[in-house]
Coordinates of C-alpha atoms in Angstrom, one line a residue:
M1 CA 135.7 23.5 91.2
R2 CA 135.3 19.7 91.0
S3 CA 138.1 19.3 93.5
F4 CA 136.3 21.5 96.0
A5 CA 133.1 19.5 95.6
F6 CA 135.1 16.2 96.0
L7 CA 136.7 17.5 99.2
A8 CA 133.3 18.5 100.6
L9 CA 131.8 15.1 99.9
F10 CA 134.9 13.4 101.4
A11 CA 134.6 15.3 104.6
I12 CA 130.9 14.6 105.0
S13 CA 131.3 10.9 104.3
S14 CA 134.2 10.5 106.7
S15 CA 132.4 12.1 109.6
V16 CA 129.0 10.6 109.2
A17 CA 129.8 7.3 107.5
A18 CA 127.0 5.5 109.2
V19 CA 124.4 8.0 107.9
P20 CA 123.0 7.5 104.4
L21 CA 124.2 10.4 102.3
Q22 CA 121.8 12.6 100.4
P23 CA 122.8 14.1 97.1
L24 CA 124.8 17.3 97.7
I25 CA 124.3 20.2 95.3
V26 CA 127.4 22.5 95.3
P27 CA 126.9 25.9 93.5
P28 CA 129.4 26.9 90.9
F29 CA 132.5 28.5 92.3
D30 CA 132.5 32.2 91.6
P31 CA 135.8 33.8 92.7
S32 CA 134.4 37.3 92.0
K33 CA 132.1 36.9 95.0
I34 CA 135.1 36.4 97.3
L35 CA 137.3 39.0 95.6
C36 CA 134.6 41.6 95.6
Q37 CA 134.6 41.5 99.4
L38 CA 138.1 43.0 99.4
P39 CA 137.6 46.8 99.7
I40 CA 140.1 47.9 97.1
L41 CA 138.8 45.4 94.5
K42 CA 135.2 46.0 95.4
K43 CA 135.6 49.7 94.6
Y44 CA 137.4 49.4 91.3
L45 CA 136.8 46.0 89.8
C46 CA 133.3 45.1 90.8
P47 CA 129.9 46.5 89.7
L48 CA 128.6 49.0 92.1
A49 CA 125.3 48.3 93.9
G50 CA 122.8 49.9 96.3
T51 CA 123.6 53.4 97.4
A52 CA 127.0 53.4 95.8
A53 CA 125.6 52.7 92.4
L54 CA 123.3 55.8 92.6
N55 CA 125.8 58.1 94.2
R56 CA 129.0 58.5 92.3
A57 CA 132.0 60.5 93.2
T58 CA 133.0 62.7 90.3
P59 CA 135.6 65.5 89.9
L60 CA 132.7 67.9 90.1
G61 CA 131.1 66.5 93.2
T62 CA 128.6 63.7 93.9
A63 CA 126.4 62.6 91.1
R64 CA 123.0 61.4 92.2
G65 CA 120.9 59.0 90.1
V66 CA 118.0 56.6 90.1
A67 CA 117.4 53.1 88.8
D68 CA 115.6 53.4 85.4
V69 CA 112.6 51.1 84.9
D70 CA 114.5 49.4 82.1
G71 CA 117.5 48.5 84.2
A72 CA 120.2 51.1 83.8
Y73 CA 121.2 53.7 86.3
R74 CA 120.0 57.2 85.2
F75 CA 121.8 60.4 86.1
P76 CA 120.4 63.8 85.0
V77 CA 122.8 66.7 85.2
R78 CA 123.3 70.4 84.2
Y79 CA 126.5 70.5 82.2
A80 CA 126.8 74.2 81.3
S81 CA 125.3 77.6 81.8
A82 CA 124.9 80.4 79.3
P83 CA 123.6 84.0 79.3
R84 CA 121.0 84.7 76.6
W85 CA 122.8 84.8 73.3
G86 CA 126.2 84.3 75.0
P87 CA 128.6 81.3 74.8
S88 CA 128.1 78.4 77.2
T89 CA 130.6 77.7 80.0
L90 CA 131.3 74.4 81.7
V91 CA 129.8 74.0 85.2
S92 CA 132.2 73.8 88.2
S93 CA 130.0 71.5 90.2
W94 CA 127.6 68.6 89.7
D95 CA 124.1 69.9 89.9
L96 CA 120.7 68.5 89.0
P97 CA 119.0 70.3 86.1
N98 CA 116.6 73.3 86.6
G99 CA 117.1 73.5 90.4
F100 CA 115.5 70.1 90.9
T101 CA 116.2 68.4 94.2
T102 CA 115.5 64.8 93.2
P103 CA 117.4 62.9 90.6
S104 CA 114.2 61.3 89.3
S105 CA 113.2 64.6 87.7
L106 CA 114.2 64.9 84.0
P107 CA 115.5 68.2 82.6
L108 CA 113.2 70.7 81.0
A109 CA 113.5 71.2 77.3
C110 CA 115.0 74.2 75.6
P111 CA 112.5 76.9 74.6
Q112 CA 110.4 75.9 71.6
D113 CA 107.0 76.1 70.0
G114 CA 104.4 73.4 70.4
V115 CA 104.9 72.5 74.1
D116 CA 103.6 74.0 77.3
E117 CA 105.9 76.7 78.6
S118 CA 106.1 74.9 81.9
A119 CA 108.0 72.1 80.0
F120 CA 110.9 74.3 78.9
S121 CA 113.4 76.7 80.3
E122 CA 116.3 78.8 79.0
D123 CA 118.4 77.1 81.6
C124 CA 118.3 73.9 79.5
L125 CA 122.0 72.9 78.9
S126 CA 121.5 69.5 80.5
M127 CA 122.1 65.8 79.7
V128 CA 120.9 62.4 80.9
L129 CA 123.4 59.6 81.4
Y130 CA 122.3 55.9 81.3
V131 CA 124.8 53.6 82.9
P132 CA 124.6 49.8 82.7
P133 CA 124.7 48.1 86.2
S134 CA 127.5 45.8 84.9
L135 CA 130.1 48.5 84.6
T136 CA 132.9 49.0 87.1
L137 CA 135.2 52.0 87.5
T138 CA 137.8 50.2 85.4
S139 CA 135.5 49.1 82.6
N140 CA 136.7 51.8 80.1
A141 CA 133.3 51.3 78.4
P142 CA 132.5 53.1 75.2
I143 CA 130.1 56.1 75.3
L144 CA 127.4 56.9 72.9
V145 CA 126.3 60.6 72.9
W146 CA 122.9 61.0 71.3
I147 CA 122.1 64.4 69.8
H148 CA 118.3 64.8 69.3
G149 CA 116.7 66.0 66.1
G150 CA 113.8 68.4 65.5
S151 CA 114.9 70.7 62.7
F152 CA 116.9 72.7 65.2
V153 CA 113.7 74.3 66.6
V154 CA 112.1 71.5 68.6
G155 CA 113.0 68.3 70.5
S156 CA 114.8 67.4 73.7
A157 CA 116.9 64.7 75.3
T158 CA 113.8 63.2 76.8
G159 CA 111.7 63.0 73.7
P160 CA 109.6 59.9 72.9
G161 CA 111.6 56.7 72.6
L162 CA 114.9 58.3 73.8
D163 CA 115.2 56.4 77.1
G164 CA 118.7 55.1 76.7
S165 CA 118.5 52.3 79.3
K166 CA 117.9 49.3 77.0
L167 CA 120.5 50.6 74.5
A168 CA 123.1 51.1 77.2
I169 CA 122.6 47.5 78.6
A170 CA 122.5 45.9 75.1
T171 CA 125.7 47.6 74.0
D172 CA 127.6 47.6 77.3
S173 CA 128.1 51.3 76.9
I174 CA 127.1 54.6 78.6
V175 CA 124.4 56.3 76.6
I176 CA 124.1 60.0 77.1
A177 CA 121.3 62.2 75.6
V178 CA 122.3 65.9 75.3
Q179 CA 120.4 69.1 74.9
Y180 CA 121.5 72.3 73.2
R181 CA 120.0 75.7 72.5
L182 CA 117.4 75.6 69.8
G183 CA 116.2 78.0 67.1
V184 CA 117.1 81.7 67.3
L185 CA 118.5 81.3 70.8
G186 CA 121.1 78.8 69.5
F187 CA 121.8 80.2 66.1
M188 CA 120.7 83.9 65.8
A189 CA 122.6 85.9 68.4
P190 CA 121.8 89.6 67.6
N191 CA 125.4 90.5 68.0
G192 CA 126.3 88.2 65.1
A193 CA 127.9 85.4 67.2
T194 CA 127.4 82.2 65.2
N195 CA 126.9 78.6 66.0
L196 CA 126.2 78.9 69.7
A197 CA 124.3 75.6 69.7
V198 CA 127.3 73.9 68.1
K199 CA 129.5 75.3 70.8
D200 CA 127.0 74.0 73.4
V201 CA 127.6 70.4 72.2
I202 CA 131.3 71.0 72.3
T203 CA 131.0 72.1 75.9
A204 CA 128.9 69.0 76.6
L205 CA 131.6 66.8 75.1
Q206 CA 134.2 68.5 77.3
F207 CA 132.0 67.8 80.3
I208 CA 131.6 64.1 79.3
K209 CA 135.3 63.6 78.9
K210 CA 135.8 65.1 82.4
I211 CA 133.3 62.9 84.2
A212 CA 133.4 59.7 82.1
P213 CA 135.8 57.6 84.3
S214 CA 133.5 58.2 87.4
F215 CA 130.9 56.0 85.7
G216 CA 133.2 53.4 84.2
G217 CA 133.4 55.1 80.8
S218 CA 136.4 55.8 78.5
S219 CA 136.9 59.4 77.6
S220 CA 138.8 58.2 74.5
K221 CA 135.9 56.0 73.2
I222 CA 133.2 58.6 72.5
T223 CA 130.9 58.1 69.5
L224 CA 128.4 60.7 68.4
A225 CA 125.0 59.5 67.2
G226 CA 121.9 61.4 66.1
Q227 CA 119.0 61.6 63.8
S228 CA 117.8 64.3 61.3
S229 CA 119.0 67.7 62.5
G230 CA 120.9 65.9 65.3
A231 CA 122.8 64.1 62.5
T232 CA 123.3 67.5 60.8
M233 CA 124.8 68.7 64.1
I234 CA 127.2 65.8 64.0
R235 CA 128.2 66.7 60.5
A236 CA 128.9 70.2 61.8
L237 CA 131.1 68.8 64.5
L238 CA 133.0 66.8 61.9
A239 CA 133.7 70.1 60.2
T240 CA 134.8 71.8 63.4
P241 CA 138.5 71.5 64.3
A242 CA 137.8 72.4 68.0
A243 CA 135.7 69.2 68.3
S244 CA 137.9 66.7 66.6
S245 CA 139.7 65.4 69.7
L246 CA 136.4 65.1 71.6
F247 CA 135.0 62.0 69.8
K248 CA 136.4 59.1 67.7
S249 CA 133.5 58.0 65.5
A250 CA 130.0 59.1 64.3
I251 CA 126.6 57.5 63.6
I252 CA 124.6 59.7 61.2
Q253 CA 120.9 58.8 60.8
S254 CA 118.7 60.5 58.2
D255 CA 120.8 63.7 57.8
P256 CA 119.2 66.0 55.1
M257 CA 122.6 66.6 53.6
N258 CA 121.2 68.2 50.5
F259 CA 120.9 71.5 52.4
G260 CA 124.5 72.0 53.4
F261 CA 125.5 74.6 56.0
L262 CA 124.3 78.1 55.7
S263 CA 126.7 80.5 54.1
S264 CA 127.8 83.6 56.0
Q265 CA 125.9 85.8 53.6
T266 CA 122.7 83.9 54.1
Q267 CA 123.2 83.9 57.8
A268 CA 123.6 87.7 57.7
T269 CA 120.4 88.1 55.7
L270 CA 118.4 86.0 58.2
Q271 CA 120.1 87.7 61.1
N272 CA 119.2 91.2 60.0
F273 CA 115.6 90.2 59.5
F274 CA 115.4 88.6 63.0
N275 CA 117.1 91.6 64.6
E276 CA 114.3 93.8 63.1
Q277 CA 111.7 91.5 64.6
T278 CA 113.1 91.9 68.1
G279 CA 112.6 95.7 68.2
C280 CA 115.9 96.0 70.0
A281 CA 119.3 97.3 68.8
S282 CA 121.7 94.5 68.3
T283 CA 123.9 96.0 71.0
D284 CA 121.2 96.7 73.5
S285 CA 121.6 93.8 75.9
N286 CA 119.1 95.2 78.4
C287 CA 116.4 95.3 75.7
L288 CA 117.2 91.9 74.4
N289 CA 117.4 90.3 77.8
A290 CA 114.1 91.8 78.7
M291 CA 112.3 90.1 75.8
S292 CA 109.9 87.4 77.0
L293 CA 110.3 83.9 75.6
D294 CA 106.9 84.4 73.9
D295 CA 108.3 87.4 72.1
V296 CA 111.5 85.6 71.2
L297 CA 109.5 82.6 69.8
D298 CA 107.2 85.0 67.9
S299 CA 110.2 86.6 66.3
Q300 CA 111.5 83.2 65.5
D301 CA 108.2 82.2 63.8
A302 CA 108.4 85.3 61.7
L303 CA 111.8 84.4 60.5
L304 CA 110.8 80.8 59.8
N305 CA 107.9 82.0 57.7
N306 CA 109.9 84.4 55.7
A307 CA 113.3 82.7 55.4
F308 CA 112.8 81.1 52.0
G309 CA 111.6 84.4 50.5
L310 CA 114.6 86.2 52.0
D311 CA 117.1 83.6 50.6
P312 CA 116.0 80.5 48.7
S313 CA 119.2 78.7 49.7
T314 CA 117.7 78.2 53.1
G315 CA 115.3 75.7 51.7
R316 CA 111.7 75.4 53.0
N317 CA 112.3 73.0 55.9
V318 CA 115.4 73.8 58.1
P319 CA 116.3 77.5 57.5
I320 CA 117.9 77.8 60.9
R321 CA 121.0 75.6 61.0
P322 CA 124.8 75.6 61.4
V323 CA 126.7 78.3 59.6
L324 CA 129.9 77.9 57.6
D325 CA 131.4 80.8 59.4
G326 CA 135.1 80.0 58.9
S327 CA 135.8 80.2 62.6
V328 CA 133.8 77.4 64.3
I329 CA 133.0 75.5 61.1
N330 CA 135.7 75.8 58.5
T331 CA 134.8 73.3 55.7
P332 CA 131.4 72.6 54.1
L333 CA 132.1 68.9 53.9
D334 CA 130.4 68.8 50.5
S335 CA 131.2 69.1 46.8
T336 CA 131.5 72.9 46.6
K337 CA 135.0 73.1 48.0
P338 CA 137.9 70.7 48.3
F339 CA 137.1 67.9 50.7
P340 CA 139.5 67.8 53.7
T341 CA 141.6 64.7 54.7
V342 CA 139.5 62.7 57.3
S343 CA 140.1 59.6 59.4
K344 CA 137.1 59.0 61.7
P345 CA 134.8 56.0 60.9
V346 CA 131.2 56.9 60.2
L347 CA 128.1 54.9 60.0
L348 CA 125.4 56.6 57.8
T349 CA 121.8 55.4 57.4
T350 CA 118.5 56.5 56.0
V351 CA 115.0 55.0 55.9
T352 CA 113.1 53.9 52.8
Q353 CA 110.4 56.7 52.8
E354 CA 112.2 59.7 54.3
A355 CA 110.0 62.2 52.5
A356 CA 106.7 60.5 52.9
F357 CA 105.5 62.4 56.0
A358 CA 106.2 65.8 54.3
I359 CA 104.7 64.9 51.0
Y360 CA 101.6 63.1 52.2
S361 CA 100.9 65.8 54.9
A362 CA 101.3 68.6 52.3
F363 CA 99.1 66.8 49.8
T364 CA 96.4 64.8 51.7
T365 CA 94.6 63.6 48.5
P366 CA 96.1 62.0 45.4
L367 CA 97.8 64.3 42.9
P368 CA 97.3 63.8 39.2
E369 CA 100.4 63.0 37.2
Q370 CA 100.4 66.4 35.6
A371 CA 101.0 68.0 39.0
L372 CA 104.5 66.5 39.1
I373 CA 106.2 69.2 37.0
P374 CA 104.8 72.3 38.8
V375 CA 105.5 70.9 42.2
C376 CA 109.0 70.1 41.2
D377 CA 109.4 73.5 39.6
D378 CA 108.6 75.1 42.9
T379 CA 111.4 73.2 44.5
F380 CA 114.1 72.8 41.9
G381 CA 113.5 75.5 39.3
E382 CA 112.9 74.7 35.6
E383 CA 116.3 73.5 34.7
R384 CA 116.7 70.9 37.4
T385 CA 113.1 69.9 37.1
D386 CA 113.5 69.0 33.4
V387 CA 116.2 66.6 34.2
V388 CA 114.4 65.0 37.1
V389 CA 111.0 64.4 35.5
S390 CA 112.5 63.1 32.3
S391 CA 114.7 60.6 34.2
P392 CA 113.6 56.9 34.1
H393 CA 114.3 56.8 37.8
Y394 CA 111.1 58.7 38.5
A395 CA 108.9 57.5 35.6
V396 CA 105.4 56.1 36.0
P397 CA 105.8 52.4 36.6
P398 CA 105.0 50.3 33.5
G399 CA 101.6 48.6 33.4
V400 CA 99.9 51.3 35.5
N401 CA 96.4 51.9 34.2
G402 CA 94.4 55.1 34.8
T403 CA 95.5 58.0 36.9
F404 CA 98.8 57.7 38.7
D405 CA 99.2 59.4 42.1
A406 CA 102.2 61.8 41.6
R407 CA 102.8 61.7 45.4
V408 CA 104.5 58.3 44.8
Q409 CA 107.1 60.0 42.6
L410 CA 107.4 63.1 44.8
Q411 CA 108.1 60.9 47.8
T412 CA 110.9 59.1 46.0
I413 CA 112.4 62.2 44.6
G414 CA 112.3 63.9 48.0
T415 CA 113.9 61.0 49.7
D416 CA 116.6 60.7 47.1
Y417 CA 117.7 64.3 46.9
L418 CA 117.3 65.4 50.5
W419 CA 118.6 62.3 52.3
K420 CA 119.6 59.2 50.5
C421 CA 121.6 60.3 47.5
S422 CA 123.2 63.3 49.2
G423 CA 124.2 61.0 52.0
W424 CA 125.7 58.5 49.5
T425 CA 127.7 61.4 47.9
F426 CA 129.0 62.3 51.3
A427 CA 130.0 58.7 52.0
R428 CA 131.9 58.5 48.7
N429 CA 133.7 61.7 49.5
W430 CA 134.5 60.6 53.0
V431 CA 136.1 57.4 51.8
Q432 CA 138.0 59.0 49.0
H433 CA 139.7 61.4 51.5
G434 CA 140.8 58.8 54.1
G435 CA 137.8 57.9 56.2
T436 CA 135.8 54.7 56.6
A437 CA 132.1 54.6 56.0
Y438 CA 129.3 52.1 56.3
V439 CA 126.0 53.0 54.6
G440 CA 122.6 51.4 55.3
Q441 CA 118.9 51.8 54.8
F442 CA 116.1 50.8 57.2
V443 CA 113.4 48.8 55.5
V444 CA 111.8 47.9 58.9
G445 CA 110.8 50.6 61.3
A446 CA 108.5 51.6 64.2
S447 CA 106.1 54.4 63.7
Y448 CA 107.4 57.3 65.7
P449 CA 104.9 59.3 67.8
G450 CA 103.3 61.9 65.6
N451 CA 103.8 60.0 62.4
E452 CA 100.3 58.5 62.7
A453 CA 99.0 61.9 61.6
V454 CA 99.9 60.8 58.1
P455 CA 98.0 57.5 57.4
Y456 CA 100.5 56.6 54.6
C457 CA 103.2 56.3 57.3
L458 CA 101.1 53.5 58.9
T459 CA 101.0 51.5 55.7
P460 CA 102.8 48.1 56.1
G461 CA 106.3 48.3 54.7
V462 CA 106.5 52.1 54.8
V463 CA 109.3 53.5 57.0
C464 CA 108.9 57.2 57.5
H465 CA 111.4 59.8 58.8
Q466 CA 112.1 59.1 62.5
D467 CA 110.8 55.5 62.3
D468 CA 114.4 54.3 63.0
I469 CA 114.7 55.9 66.4
Q470 CA 112.8 53.4 68.6
I471 CA 114.4 50.6 66.7
V472 CA 117.9 51.8 67.7
F473 CA 116.9 52.5 71.3
G474 CA 114.9 49.3 71.7
T475 CA 111.9 51.3 72.9
V476 CA 109.3 50.0 70.4
P477 CA 106.0 49.3 72.3
N478 CA 104.9 45.7 71.7
P479 CA 107.4 45.0 68.9
T480 CA 106.6 42.6 66.1
S481 CA 109.0 39.7 65.5
A482 CA 110.6 41.6 62.6
Q483 CA 111.1 44.7 64.8
S484 CA 112.5 42.6 67.6
A485 CA 115.0 40.9 65.2
L486 CA 116.1 44.3 63.8
I487 CA 116.5 45.8 67.3
T488 CA 118.7 42.9 68.3
E489 CA 120.8 43.2 65.1
I490 CA 121.2 47.0 65.2
Q491 CA 122.2 47.0 68.9
K492 CA 124.7 44.3 68.2
R493 CA 126.1 46.3 65.3
Y494 CA 126.2 49.5 67.3
K495 CA 128.0 47.7 70.1
A496 CA 130.7 46.6 67.7
F497 CA 130.9 50.0 66.1
L498 CA 131.3 51.8 69.5
N499 CA 134.2 49.6 70.3
N500 CA 136.2 49.4 67.1
G501 CA 134.5 51.6 64.4
N502 CA 133.2 48.5 62.5
P503 CA 129.5 47.4 62.7
N504 CA 130.3 43.8 61.9
A505 CA 129.7 41.2 64.7
A506 CA 129.2 37.5 65.1
G507 CA 125.8 36.2 64.0
V508 CA 124.9 39.0 61.6
A509 CA 125.5 39.4 57.9
T510 CA 128.7 41.1 56.7
W511 CA 128.3 44.9 56.3
S512 CA 130.8 45.9 53.6
K513 CA 132.7 49.2 53.7
A514 CA 131.7 51.9 51.2
T515 CA 134.2 52.7 48.5
N516 CA 134.7 56.0 46.6
S517 CA 132.5 54.6 43.7
D518 CA 130.1 52.1 45.4
V519 CA 128.7 52.7 48.9
K520 CA 127.4 49.1 49.2
A521 CA 124.4 50.2 51.2
M522 CA 123.1 47.4 53.4
V523 CA 119.4 46.6 53.8
L524 CA 118.6 46.9 57.5
G525 CA 115.7 44.6 58.3
G526 CA 116.1 42.6 55.1
T527 CA 118.9 41.0 53.1
G528 CA 121.4 42.2 50.5
Q529 CA 122.3 45.7 49.4
V530 CA 120.1 48.7 48.5
A531 CA 119.4 49.3 44.8
V532 CA 121.5 52.3 43.6
G533 CA 118.8 53.8 41.4
A534 CA 119.2 57.6 41.1
C535 CA 122.0 57.6 43.7
S536 CA 124.7 56.8 41.2
P537 CA 127.6 59.3 41.1
N538 CA 126.5 60.7 37.7
F539 CA 122.9 61.6 38.5
W540 CA 122.3 63.5 41.8
G541 CA 125.2 65.8 42.4
D542 CA 126.2 65.7 38.8
A543 CA 123.3 65.7 36.2
V544 CA 121.1 67.3 38.9
Q545 CA 122.8 69.5 41.5
Y546 CA 122.0 69.4 45.2
D547 CA 120.8 72.6 46.7
Y548 CA 124.2 73.3 48.3
Q549 CA 125.7 73.2 44.8
F550 CA 122.9 75.0 43.0
Y551 CA 123.0 78.0 45.4
N552 CA 126.7 78.1 46.0
A553 CA 127.9 77.6 42.4

């Protein structure tokens, strides 16, 4: 570059030697600007711009997108179709979701309670791609596939905070948010077909592998990521042989692993009850297809309200979930059966107060200490309760005077057994049988929309269930300095994990791998490792059984 600048100065001084020279500013030489004018290189080695960036040739036709406000190119697409309670099939052409004609329109959600019916459609097997402008057709960039949560009955790919633009740019990856059928439409086919929603996600992954190169993505570098029931869906896919070749690693956030998958017997019990609610014979497709979505959702509500009474192994929170059917899902990935040999790297996180929203919304005023035992009895039964309440892990802190609010203990117990300790048990099993696991806990979060309904979740230092989502996506409104620092750290770690299955990167503290005896859980938003507490191998899962052990023993 300096030689070019010297030649330019020499030529000027030779031709106008008598004219006083002014300082010459020569811009840095950028060979890409010249090379990118060559048609073949412009197409494959240079970032696309203008119309070409928003109109991509794919094996299924032209993908049309828009420029997202946060900088990425956004492409909504319908990836599959499915008849009611039938298996999904891959589309044969690239189409916008829901018959929309402009790519700025985001897909409608799958049918669910709590939203206006104009916001959902049974034709909901759609996804949204967020593509960084920097990618070229030969980038072979990693792909993060986000599976939304919502207890398998609510949620969508366009939920609050799920705009993948900032995450895609920060990680130099394609971020894709996927929808799948929810509730009874995804898990309670009257003819007994199981795990339709799990199969939907498999179909989505097949679609992604097919079109990934058209956006500069690598079909061999797909990582699944999800939170809550989205994380449970990922665990189901880890237990599904048909999905194994479709992704290379997994990020599992706040998975309530205590529940396990439903057994075939429990599924049959719930299925029979639901079929009765429909008023149709299980083989009468005309009657079933004629049901309005209101009637379908009313029948679903009846099932949700009665599931625990029909079979306590469903638990009280997520009775509709993946089924260990022996065909789609063939291993429980828990302590009830031999753990399979595994190899994929997993990153597994929870937040500090996972159970706070549930506990403090169920009990809106302080609970006297003597309420601890009956509330625990209702959840665990007498035998498990005796061990839990007598444990020093959940004792009233020393030095407390007067009445102690039992909600503090209940929140810690709920967080440990539903999320944290069951996740740590999974991590130890995963490592023992050949996989790599990194475990962490968010101690800084951003209050997720809806969590403000529980004032405790707005308490400084409290991180409730879902409060990690906007940190990961970088979509926190007006972040504090602590939130901004954690966003930068997490996205740097995710970028490394997407590329090589290891969340360690320059400029951040070392995140140690879990072992089969010590998960070495990292504090995310602080320093050091998380205190083991009740999550030792000899308490939860041993002295006190998880639900999947208790009901399947």
